[in-house]
Structure formats: C-alpha cells, structure tokens
Coordinates of C-alpha atoms and ligand atoms in Angstrom, one line a residue:
Chain U
M1 CA 0.0 0.0 0.0
N2 CA 1.2 3.5 -0.8
F3 CA 0.6 6.7 1.2
F4 CA -2.8 7.4 -0.4
Q5 CA -4.0 3.9 -0.1
R6 CA -3.1 3.8 3.6
M7 CA -5.1 7.1 4.0
V8 CA -8.1 5.6 2.2
Y9 CA -7.8 2.5 4.4
I10 CA -7.9 4.7 7.5
V11 CA -10.9 6.6 6.3
Q12 CA -12.7 3.3 5.3
H13 CA -12.0 1.5 8.6
Y14 CA -11.9 4.3 11.1
G15 CA -14.2 6.9 9.4
V16 CA -16.9 6.4 11.9
S17 CA -14.6 6.8 14.9
L18 CA -13.0 9.9 13.3
L19 CA -16.5 11.4 12.8
E20 CA -17.5 10.6 16.3
G21 CA -14.2 12.1 17.6
A22 CA -14.8 15.2 15.5
A23 CA -18.4 15.5 16.8
T24 CA -17.2 15.2 20.4
T25 CA -14.6 17.8 19.7
M26 CA -17.1 20.2 18.2
V27 CA -19.7 19.7 20.9
I28 CA -17.2 20.4 23.6
A29 CA -15.7 23.4 21.7
I30 CA -19.1 25.0 21.0
V31 CA -20.7 24.4 24.3
C32 CA -17.6 25.5 26.2
T33 CA -17.1 28.6 24.1
F34 CA -20.7 29.5 24.8
L35 CA -20.4 28.8 28.5
G36 CA -17.0 30.5 28.6
C37 CA -18.6 33.6 27.1
V38 CA -21.3 33.6 29.7
I39 CA -18.7 33.3 32.4
G40 CA -16.6 35.9 30.7
F41 CA -19.4 38.4 30.4
A42 CA -20.4 37.9 34.1
V43 CA -16.8 38.3 35.3
G44 CA -16.0 41.2 32.9
L45 CA -19.2 43.0 34.0
I46 CA -18.4 42.7 37.7
Q47 CA -14.8 43.8 37.1
T48 CA -15.9 47.0 35.3
T49 CA -18.5 47.9 38.0
E50 CA -17.7 50.9 40.1
P51 CA -19.5 51.3 43.4
G52 CA -22.4 53.7 43.2
K53 CA -22.4 56.9 45.2
N54 CA -25.0 55.5 47.6
S55 CA -23.3 52.2 48.4
G56 CA -22.1 51.9 51.9
I57 CA -18.8 50.6 53.2
I58 CA -20.0 47.0 53.3
R59 CA -21.1 46.9 49.7
R60 CA -17.9 48.5 48.6
G61 CA -16.0 45.9 50.7
I62 CA -17.9 43.0 49.2
L63 CA -17.3 44.3 45.7
K64 CA -13.6 44.6 46.4
I65 CA -13.3 41.1 47.6
V66 CA -15.3 39.6 44.7
K67 CA -13.2 41.5 42.3
F68 CA -10.0 40.2 43.9
V69 CA -11.3 36.6 43.8
L70 CA -12.2 37.0 40.1
T71 CA -8.9 38.5 39.2
A72 CA -7.2 35.6 40.9
Y73 CA -9.3 33.2 38.9
V74 CA -8.5 34.9 35.6
E75 CA -4.7 35.0 36.3
V76 CA -4.5 31.4 37.5
F77 CA -6.4 29.9 34.6
R78 CA -4.7 32.0 32.0
G79 CA -1.3 31.4 33.5
T80 CA -1.3 27.6 33.7
P81 CA -1.6 24.9 31.0
M82 CA -5.0 23.6 30.4
M83 CA -3.7 20.1 30.3
L84 CA -2.6 20.4 33.9
Q85 CA -5.8 22.1 34.9
A86 CA -7.6 19.1 33.4
A87 CA -5.6 16.7 35.5
F88 CA -5.8 18.9 38.6
I89 CA -9.6 19.2 38.5
Y90 CA -10.3 15.7 37.3
Y91 CA -8.1 13.8 39.7
G92 CA -8.4 16.4 42.4
T93 CA -12.2 16.1 42.6
S94 CA -12.0 12.4 42.8
Q95 CA -9.2 12.3 45.4
I96 CA -10.2 15.1 47.7
F97 CA -14.0 15.2 47.3
S98 CA -14.5 11.6 46.1
I99 CA -16.5 13.0 43.3
N100 CA -16.1 11.1 40.1
L101 CA -16.7 13.6 37.3
G102 CA -17.8 11.8 34.2
M103 CA -15.8 12.3 31.0
W104 CA -18.3 14.8 29.6
S105 CA -18.8 17.0 32.7
A106 CA -15.1 17.1 33.4
A107 CA -14.3 18.1 29.8
I108 CA -17.0 20.8 29.7
I109 CA -16.2 22.2 33.2
I110 CA -12.5 22.5 32.4
V111 CA -12.7 24.0 29.0
S112 CA -15.5 26.4 30.0
I113 CA -13.6 27.7 33.0
N114 CA -10.5 28.1 31.0
T115 CA -12.3 29.9 28.2
G116 CA -14.1 32.1 30.7
A117 CA -10.8 33.3 32.1
Y118 CA -9.7 34.4 28.6
M119 CA -13.1 35.9 27.8
A120 CA -13.3 37.8 31.0
E121 CA -10.3 39.9 30.0
T122 CA -11.7 40.2 26.4
V123 CA -15.0 41.4 27.7
R124 CA -13.4 43.8 30.2
G125 CA -11.5 45.3 27.3
G126 CA -14.6 45.3 25.1
I127 CA -16.6 47.2 27.7
L128 CA -13.8 49.7 28.4
S129 CA -13.4 50.3 24.6
I130 CA -16.9 51.7 24.3
D131 CA -17.0 55.5 24.1
P132 CA -18.0 56.8 27.6
G133 CA -20.5 59.0 25.7
Q134 CA -22.6 56.0 25.1
S135 CA -23.2 55.3 28.7
E136 CA -23.6 59.1 29.5
G137 CA -26.3 59.2 26.8
A138 CA -28.0 56.3 28.5
R139 CA -27.7 57.7 32.0
A140 CA -29.0 61.1 30.8
I141 CA -32.3 59.6 29.8
G142 CA -32.7 57.9 33.2
M143 CA -31.4 54.4 32.5
S144 CA -30.1 52.6 35.5
H145 CA -26.5 51.2 35.5
F146 CA -28.0 47.7 34.8
Q147 CA -30.1 48.9 31.8
T148 CA -27.2 50.9 30.4
M149 CA -25.1 47.8 30.4
L150 CA -27.7 45.5 29.1
L151 CA -29.2 47.7 26.4
V152 CA -26.3 49.8 25.2
I153 CA -22.9 48.8 26.3
L154 CA -22.9 45.0 26.2
P155 CA -24.5 44.7 22.7
Q156 CA -21.8 47.0 21.3
S157 CA -19.1 45.2 23.3
L158 CA -20.4 41.8 22.0
R159 CA -20.2 43.0 18.4
N160 CA -16.6 44.4 19.0
I161 CA -15.4 41.2 20.5
M162 CA -17.0 38.8 18.1
P163 CA -13.6 38.2 16.4
Q164 CA -12.1 37.2 19.7
I165 CA -15.0 34.9 20.4
G166 CA -14.4 33.3 17.1
N167 CA -10.7 33.0 17.9
N168 CA -11.6 31.3 21.2
L169 CA -13.8 28.8 19.4
I170 CA -11.1 27.9 17.0
I171 CA -8.5 27.6 19.8
N172 CA -11.0 25.4 21.7
I173 CA -11.5 23.1 18.7
K174 CA -7.8 22.5 18.7
D175 CA -7.2 22.6 22.4
T176 CA -9.7 20.0 23.4
C177 CA -6.9 17.6 22.4
V178 CA -5.4 18.1 25.8
L179 CA -8.5 16.4 27.3
S180 CA -7.1 13.1 26.0
I181 CA -5.1 13.2 29.3
I182 CA -8.4 12.5 31.2
G183 CA -9.5 10.0 28.5
T184 CA -12.0 12.1 26.6
V185 CA -12.6 10.4 23.3
E186 CA -12.3 13.4 21.1
L187 CA -10.6 13.8 17.7
F188 CA -7.0 13.7 18.9
F189 CA -7.7 10.7 21.1
T190 CA -9.1 8.9 18.0
F191 CA -6.0 9.8 16.1
R192 CA -3.8 8.3 18.8
S193 CA -5.9 5.1 18.8
I194 CA -5.6 4.7 15.1
S195 CA -1.9 5.4 14.9
G196 CA -1.3 3.1 17.8
A197 CA -3.3 0.3 16.2
L198 CA -1.9 0.6 12.7
Y199 CA 1.5 2.2 13.2
T200 CA 0.7 4.7 10.4
Y201 CA 1.4 7.9 12.2
F202 CA 2.0 10.0 9.1
E203 CA -1.2 9.0 7.3
A204 CA -3.3 9.2 10.4
A205 CA -1.9 12.6 11.3
T206 CA -2.6 13.8 7.7
V207 CA -6.2 12.7 7.8
T208 CA -6.8 14.1 11.3
M209 CA -5.2 17.4 10.4
I210 CA -7.5 17.7 7.4
I211 CA -10.5 17.1 9.6
Y212 CA -9.4 19.7 12.1
F213 CA -8.8 22.2 9.4
I214 CA -12.2 21.6 7.8
L215 CA -13.8 22.2 11.3
T216 CA -11.9 25.4 12.1
F217 CA -12.2 26.8 8.6
T218 CA -15.9 26.2 8.4
C219 CA -16.4 27.8 11.9
S220 CA -14.4 30.9 10.9
R221 CA -16.5 31.4 7.8
I222 CA -19.7 31.0 9.7
L223 CA -18.5 33.5 12.3
R224 CA -17.6 36.0 9.7
W225 CA -21.1 35.7 8.3
I226 CA -22.6 36.2 11.7
E227 CA -20.5 39.4 12.1
N228 CA -21.8 40.8 8.8
K229 CA -25.4 40.0 9.9
M230 CA -24.8 41.9 13.2
D231 CA -23.6 44.9 11.3
G232 CA -26.9 45.1 9.4
P233 CA -27.3 46.4 5.9
S234 CA -25.1 49.2 4.7
S235 CA -28.1 51.2 3.4
F236 CA -31.5 52.0 4.9
D237 CA -35.0 52.7 3.6
L238 CA -36.2 56.2 3.8
A239 CA -39.6 56.2 5.4
T240 CA -42.4 57.7 3.4
A241 CA -44.3 60.8 4.5
D242 CA -46.8 58.5 6.2
T243 CA -44.3 57.6 8.8
L244 CA -46.7 56.4 11.4
A245 CA -47.7 53.5 9.2
F246 CA -44.1 52.4 9.2
T247 CA -44.2 51.3 5.6
S248 CA -40.8 51.6 4.2
G249 CA -40.6 53.8 1.2
M250 CA -39.6 53.4 -2.4
M251 CA -36.4 55.3 -2.0
K252 CA -33.2 53.8 -0.6
Y253 CA -30.5 55.8 1.0
N254 CA -27.1 54.6 0.2
E255 CA -24.5 55.1 2.9
K256 CA -21.6 55.1 0.5
T257 CA -22.8 57.3 -2.3
G258 CA -24.6 59.5 0.3
G259 CA -27.7 60.0 -1.9
T260 CA -31.0 58.4 -2.8
H261 CA -31.5 56.3 -5.8
Chain P
M1 CA -41.5 83.1 41.0
D2 CA -42.0 79.3 40.9
S3 CA -38.7 77.8 39.9
I4 CA -38.1 74.3 38.5
L5 CA -34.5 74.2 39.4
K6 CA -32.7 76.2 42.1
I7 CA -29.0 75.9 42.4
E8 CA -27.6 76.9 45.8
H9 CA -23.9 77.3 46.6
L10 CA -22.9 74.6 44.2
V11 CA -19.3 73.6 44.5
K12 CA -17.4 71.0 42.4
T13 CA -13.8 70.1 42.8
F14 CA -11.7 67.6 40.9
G15 CA -8.9 66.7 43.3
T16 CA -7.6 70.1 44.4
N17 CA -8.9 71.9 41.3
E18 CA -12.0 73.9 42.3
V19 CA -13.9 74.0 39.0
L20 CA -17.3 75.4 40.3
K21 CA -17.2 78.0 43.1
D22 CA -20.4 78.8 44.9
I23 CA -22.8 78.8 42.0
D24 CA -26.2 80.3 42.6
F25 CA -29.1 80.6 40.2
S26 CA -32.5 79.4 39.5
V27 CA -34.4 78.3 36.4
S28 CA -38.1 79.1 36.0
K29 CA -40.6 77.4 33.6
G30 CA -40.2 78.6 30.1
E31 CA -36.9 80.3 30.5
V32 CA -34.3 79.9 27.8
I33 CA -31.0 80.5 29.5
S34 CA -27.7 80.8 27.5
I35 CA -24.6 80.1 29.4
I36 CA -21.5 81.7 27.8
G37 CA -17.9 81.9 28.9
S38 CA -14.5 81.0 27.8
S39 CA -13.3 77.4 27.5
G40 CA -12.4 75.9 30.9
S41 CA -14.7 78.2 32.9
G42 CA -16.8 75.3 34.1
K43 CA -19.8 75.5 31.9
S44 CA -19.9 71.8 31.0
T45 CA -19.2 70.8 34.6
L46 CA -22.1 72.9 35.7
L47 CA -24.5 71.1 33.3
R48 CA -23.1 67.7 34.2
C49 CA -23.6 68.4 37.9
I50 CA -27.1 69.5 37.3
N51 CA -28.1 66.2 35.7
M52 CA -25.8 64.3 38.0
L53 CA -23.3 62.9 35.5
E54 CA -20.8 64.5 37.9
E55 CA -21.3 64.3 41.6
A56 CA -21.4 67.8 43.1
T57 CA -18.9 68.4 46.0
G58 CA -21.1 70.8 47.9
G59 CA -24.3 72.9 47.8
K60 CA -27.8 72.0 46.8
I61 CA -29.7 71.4 43.6
L62 CA -33.3 71.9 44.3
Y63 CA -35.8 70.4 41.9
H64 CA -39.2 71.7 42.8
G65 CA -37.8 72.4 46.2
K66 CA -36.3 68.9 46.8
N67 CA -32.6 68.6 47.0
V68 CA -31.6 65.9 44.4
L69 CA -28.2 65.5 46.1
D70 CA -30.0 63.8 49.0
K71 CA -29.2 60.1 49.0
Q72 CA -32.9 59.2 49.2
I73 CA -33.7 60.8 45.8
D74 CA -34.0 58.4 42.9
E75 CA -31.5 60.0 40.5
D76 CA -32.6 58.0 37.5
Q77 CA -36.2 59.2 37.9
Y78 CA -34.9 62.8 38.3
R79 CA -32.8 62.5 35.1
T80 CA -35.8 61.7 33.0
K81 CA -37.1 65.1 33.9
V82 CA -33.8 66.9 33.1
G83 CA -32.8 65.9 29.6
M84 CA -29.4 66.4 28.1
V85 CA -28.1 67.1 24.6
F86 CA -24.4 66.5 24.2
Q87 CA -21.8 68.1 22.0
S88 CA -20.9 64.7 20.7
F89 CA -24.5 63.5 20.2
N90 CA -24.0 60.2 22.1
L91 CA -26.7 58.4 20.1
F92 CA -26.8 54.7 20.8
N93 CA -24.7 53.2 18.0
N94 CA -26.4 49.8 18.3
Y95 CA -29.9 51.1 17.6
N96 CA -31.6 52.8 14.6
V97 CA -33.0 56.3 14.8
L98 CA -36.5 55.1 15.9
D99 CA -35.2 52.8 18.6
N100 CA -32.9 55.5 19.9
C101 CA -36.0 57.5 20.6
T102 CA -38.2 54.7 22.0
I103 CA -35.8 52.7 24.2
G104 CA -35.8 55.2 27.1
Q105 CA -39.6 55.5 26.9
T106 CA -40.2 51.8 26.9
H107 CA -37.5 50.8 29.4
V108 CA -37.4 53.8 31.8
L109 CA -40.9 55.3 31.6
K110 CA -42.5 51.9 30.9
R111 CA -44.6 53.2 28.1
G112 CA -46.2 50.8 25.7
K113 CA -44.5 50.1 22.4
E114 CA -47.1 51.8 20.2
E115 CA -47.3 54.9 22.4
A116 CA -43.5 55.2 22.4
K117 CA -43.3 54.8 18.6
A118 CA -46.0 57.4 18.0
K119 CA -44.3 59.9 20.3
A120 CA -40.9 59.2 18.8
V121 CA -42.2 59.6 15.3
D122 CA -43.9 62.8 16.3
Y123 CA -40.8 64.4 17.7
L124 CA -38.6 63.1 14.8
N125 CA -41.0 64.7 12.4
K126 CA -40.7 68.0 14.4
V127 CA -36.9 68.0 14.0
G128 CA -37.2 67.0 10.4
M129 CA -35.9 63.4 10.8
G130 CA -39.1 61.5 10.4
Q131 CA -37.9 59.9 7.2
Y132 CA -34.8 58.5 8.8
I133 CA -36.3 56.2 11.4
N134 CA -34.6 53.1 9.9
A135 CA -31.1 54.6 9.7
K136 CA -28.3 53.8 12.1
P137 CA -26.4 56.7 13.7
R138 CA -23.3 55.9 11.6
Q139 CA -25.3 56.6 8.5
L140 CA -26.2 60.1 9.5
S141 CA -24.4 63.5 9.2
G142 CA -23.5 65.4 12.4
G143 CA -26.5 67.8 12.1
Q144 CA -28.9 64.9 11.6
K145 CA -27.5 63.1 14.6
Q146 CA -27.9 66.1 16.8
R147 CA -31.5 66.6 15.7
V148 CA -32.2 62.9 16.5
A149 CA -30.5 63.4 19.9
I150 CA -32.8 66.3 20.5
A151 CA -35.8 64.2 19.6
R152 CA -34.6 61.4 21.9
A153 CA -34.4 63.8 24.8
L154 CA -37.8 65.4 24.0
A155 CA -39.5 61.9 23.8
M156 CA -38.9 61.5 27.5
D157 CA -41.1 64.6 28.2
P158 CA -38.5 66.4 30.2
E159 CA -39.3 69.6 32.1
V160 CA -35.9 71.1 31.4
L161 CA -33.5 70.4 28.6
L162 CA -29.7 71.0 29.0
F163 CA -27.6 71.6 25.9
D164 CA -23.8 71.4 26.1
E165 CA -22.4 73.2 23.0
P166 CA -24.8 71.3 20.7
T167 CA -23.4 72.8 17.6
S168 CA -19.7 72.9 18.4
A169 CA -18.9 69.5 16.8
L170 CA -20.7 70.3 13.6
D171 CA -19.5 71.4 10.2
P172 CA -20.4 75.1 9.7
E173 CA -23.1 74.3 7.1
M174 CA -25.0 72.1 9.6
V175 CA -25.0 74.5 12.5
G176 CA -28.1 76.3 11.1
E177 CA -30.3 73.2 11.0
V178 CA -29.7 72.4 14.6
L179 CA -30.1 76.0 15.8
D180 CA -33.4 76.2 13.9
V181 CA -34.7 73.2 15.8
M182 CA -33.6 74.8 19.0
K183 CA -35.3 78.1 18.1
D184 CA -38.6 76.3 17.5
L185 CA -38.2 74.6 20.8
A186 CA -37.6 77.8 22.6
K187 CA -40.7 79.3 21.0
S188 CA -42.8 76.4 22.0
G189 CA -42.1 77.2 25.6
M190 CA -39.5 74.5 26.4
T191 CA -37.4 75.4 29.4
M192 CA -33.8 75.3 28.2
L193 CA -30.3 75.7 29.6
V194 CA -27.9 76.1 26.7
V195 CA -24.1 76.3 26.9
T196 CA -23.1 77.9 23.6
H197 CA -20.6 79.9 21.6
E198 CA -23.3 81.0 19.2
M199 CA -23.6 84.6 20.3
A200 CA -26.5 85.2 17.9
F201 CA -28.5 82.5 19.6
A202 CA -27.7 83.9 23.1
R203 CA -28.6 87.4 22.1
D204 CA -31.7 86.8 19.9
I205 CA -33.3 83.6 21.2
S206 CA -32.6 83.3 24.9
S207 CA -34.5 85.1 27.6
R208 CA -31.6 85.3 29.9
V209 CA -27.8 85.1 29.6
I210 CA -25.3 83.8 32.2
F211 CA -21.7 84.7 31.8
M212 CA -19.3 82.3 33.6
S213 CA -15.7 83.0 34.3
D214 CA -13.3 80.9 36.3
G215 CA -15.9 78.7 37.9
K216 CA -18.2 81.6 39.0
I217 CA -21.2 83.3 37.6
E218 CA -19.7 86.7 36.6
E219 CA -22.9 88.2 35.3
D220 CA -26.5 87.1 34.9
G221 CA -29.1 89.1 33.1
T222 CA -31.2 89.7 30.1
P223 CA -29.5 89.5 26.7
Q224 CA -29.8 93.3 26.4
Q225 CA -28.1 93.9 29.7
I226 CA -25.3 91.4 28.9
F227 CA -24.7 92.3 25.3
Q228 CA -25.4 96.1 25.4
S229 CA -24.3 97.2 28.9
P230 CA -22.2 94.6 30.5
K231 CA -21.2 95.6 34.0
S232 CA -18.1 93.4 34.5
E233 CA -14.8 94.0 32.8
R234 CA -14.4 90.3 32.2
T235 CA -17.8 90.1 30.4
K236 CA -16.8 93.1 28.2
D237 CA -13.5 91.5 27.5
F238 CA -15.1 88.2 26.5
L239 CA -17.7 89.7 24.3
S240 CA -15.2 92.0 22.5
R241 CA -13.6 88.8 21.2
F242 CA -16.8 88.0 19.3
S243 CA -17.6 91.4 17.9
G244 CA -14.1 91.2 16.3
Ligands
ADP301 N1 -13.3 64.8 34.8 C1 -12.5 65.8 35.1 N2 -11.4 65.6 35.9 C2 -10.6 66.6 36.2 N3 -10.8 67.9 35.8 C3 -11.8 68.2 35.0 C4 -12.7 67.1 34.6 N4 -13.7 67.7 33.9 C5 -13.4 69.0 33.8 N5 -12.3 69.3 34.5 C6 -11.7 70.6 34.6 O1 -12.6 71.5 35.0 C7 -12.4 72.8 34.3 C8 -13.7 73.2 33.7 O2 -14.0 72.3 32.6 P1 -15.4 72.4 31.8 O3 -16.5 72.4 32.7 O4 -15.3 71.4 30.7 O5 -15.3 73.9 31.1 P2 -16.0 74.5 29.9 O6 -17.1 73.5 29.5 O7 -16.5 75.8 30.3 O8 -15.0 74.6 28.8 C9 -11.3 72.6 33.4 O9 -10.1 73.2 34.0 C10 -11.1 71.1 33.3 O10 -9.8 70.8 33.1
MG302 MG1 -17.5 72.4 27.7

C-alpha cells in the first residue's frame, strides 16, 4: 500500500470513529465557548463595575473582595496549561472530594472555566473600549446602570469582541486535544488510537489534520457571516411621509454614495 | 416666581482643582438661558452636575424644592425630567433612529411600544428626521445626529433640557439646521439651559444670559443687559472677542 492507499484505508476503517471524535470535539468546543462567554461576560461585567455613590462601606468591601477573587481566577487559569488544569480538576475532585466527574462533565467544566478566564479579559477590554459618551447618553435619559449595560454597552461590546469569540472557538476546537489526558474520546484521542493500532502515524496525522482544518475553517467562515449579519445592511430605507404607518418607502438611501437612488 | 431648578452654593472640585465655586441661580418654567464663557470656565461641569453625571462636591440642587443630592432621591427618575443634549450627540450606535427615541420611553418610563413609537415619530417629524427612522447613527451626518439626539431627549417629556455646546462639533453648514430646531423649541415654551458659543442664539433667542468665568457666575441678566451694557470688565473682554 502506498501513502494514499493507507489514508483511504484509515478513512474506510476508522471513518466512523473519526467522525465521532470530530463530533465530540465540536460539541465540547461549541458548548464550552458559549459557557465561557457567559462566564466571561459575568466576570467582565463585575470587574468593570464601580461602586455607586450611595453604596455603603459594606457593599464597597464585598465588591472589592469579589473583584479580587475574580482577578485571581483569571490569572491562574490564563497562567497555567489547560492540560494540567484538566488533570488537577479531574483527579483532584476524585481524590479530595471523592466525586467522580464523568468524562463529559469534566471536559465541559475544564474548557468552559478556561475559556471564561480568557473571555473575562476580552469582555473587560470590550466594555472599556466603548466610548463613555454611550453610557452618558443612556444615564442622561434615566437608564439605570444595569439597563445601560444590558441595552447599550454589552450589545456593542459583543459586536466588537466577536472576532475574539471566534478566535476562542477555534482555539477550543484544537485545544480539546489536551482532554485526552483524562480519557475524553475526542478527535485527537481517536488519532492516537488509530496510529497506535496501525503504526501509520504520518497518514493518520494527515487525515486528522485535514478534519481539524475543515472544522476550524468552516467555523471561521460562519462566524464572519454572523458578524456581517450583526452589522446590518449598509443602506437603509427612507420612510415615506406616512411615517406612522411604518411602511418603508420606495427610495433607498445609500451610505456610500450619500444619496437616494 | 416658581422655579423648576434652584442651584444653591454649588461647588465642584476635581482633586484640588475647584472648578465650580459657589454657583447660585434658578431656572423658571419657560426660561431659555444661555450660558456663555471661555473654555475651561466650568460650563460643561455645571450642566453635568445639574443632571448628576458628575457628583457635586457641595451645595444644593433643588428640583421643585427637593434637593436631588440627598441620597434618598431616585436619581434615574430625576434624570428623565432633566434631559441632556451633548456636544458629541451620544446616540446609541447599536440602535436605529427610531429605537434611539423609544428605548428610554419603553424601558425607563415603561410606556407601551405603540405609544412610544407614536411619540418618537412625532418628535422626529418635528426635528425633520421622520424619514430616517430606519437609519443607524453611523449613516447620518452630524447635524442629523444632533437633531435625532434632541428628539430622543424630548421623547422623555423632560421639564428642562440641557444643551452642552450642541453645535460645536458640527461642520459650519450644519449649525443652522440644529439652531433652527432649538429656536422652534424655545418658541414652543420649552425650558432650556444652553451652553453655547453661538452669540447670535444667546442674544436673539434666549430670555436670559449667564456669563461664567473661572468657575463663577460673573454676570447674569437679560440679553440686552449682557450684550449692550455689561457691568463686568471680564464680560466686556469676553464679548469683545466675538464682535471682532
Ligand atoms: N473629569 C474631570 N477631571 C478633572 N478635571 C476636570 C474634569 N472635567 C473638567 N475638568 C476641569 O474643569 C475645568 C472646567 O471644565 P469644563 O467644565 O469642561 O469647562 P467648559 O465647559 O467651560 O469649557 C477645566 O479646568 C477642566 O480641566
Ligand atoms: Mg465644555
């Protein structure tokens, strides 16, 4: 058998395992990127909160402690390898607390917490990058801090950090491979089983790399498409004189040419 | 006279820098007050203290007799009554023109969607922006943005509207369209407090002019008094720079 025949052999005999591994990888990557974003938004939001003028010494103190704990979380999880975090949490919970995390829950907890630590910094930066005028405009019409964040600042931050969210998803697709240390049967684990069984490292690696690339490339295209959707159309409809009826008019205003056509 | 706002001994310091020094004045219903003065004299800080974007260091801001600096006062509720129009517009970039003018109504005043829309469209028509309800802020010119910002503030039915140099960020050919809207507003009886460098507006449209210098109110009077017979040397000095 030559190189290509061996690749075909792998696909024929291990295609299903590879697809299962790829599916596991994708589920973990997508779920954990999502959960990581939720964690990141929560942490980033708290870290950019300033105590209100009416908050007493106790509330200020609590906020300070919470911020300190969150900063420690971010620094520790950004500053240590995820492979060790996986081992630490997986074996730690079973040794110290006698909890046996299943393969799935362990994988999802570890990758989410890790992604959350990165996203927290991204979200913090995203919030701080929004022009303070946006929040002043909101406060000036009576919005509370919470409403200002939810309705004005976070949607704009989300749009601005979409590229980093995409980046995290792609990193997660690749980095779930470290979960093979706790026995998660994802794509990289499948690769190791195949190459171990057949001693065809080169061919198995080639096939697996192609699959990884298809996954990441497809995701980055889809994310780009979502970003464009979020931006909305580059032109808008001029409303007709009968504006109360909200029927969009015949004319279209073009942002680029700056005129109607 | 029954005043909406009464500012008493207002002081604001940034660190050791005393920016507002014992400011005293009141605003009655229907008054259009222009605040003039050179850059750095504290005009913006005064407006920002009045609608509490900055926390005053001392003194009182009485709104219908109640001091809004008291901790019990709901400051968000108060802000809906004292609208603000900024030099840099500050329209919400993530919403179109219509939503910019309804979001405060639906979320802060808890008005129904239809009522909010009707009100927004009404004010957008008044400022000549009714056709642009579907546009995003980035698709508008500066003058158009500022007119939408005025409609957004009006849609909250404020009792007083504060303007902080509303035309200073505009290209010269757009200043007129915004000033026209403000003139109409003044004529309609809106109570306005306008920080401006447009001396024609201060002289011809406002009912009262306050000249600020170095964190203090140097002179306060009718446009005739201030422009034709200013008492203070500083006022004369400042105005002479505009007559050229
Ligand atoms: N956030 C701030 N921190 C420190 N100093 C400030 C701040 N805002 C304004 N100042 C100072 O207050 C003074 C008055 O500013 P401002 O109210 O903007 O004046 P004006 O609007 O009349 O030009 C200036 O000396 C300015 O440097
Ligand atoms: Mg100013």
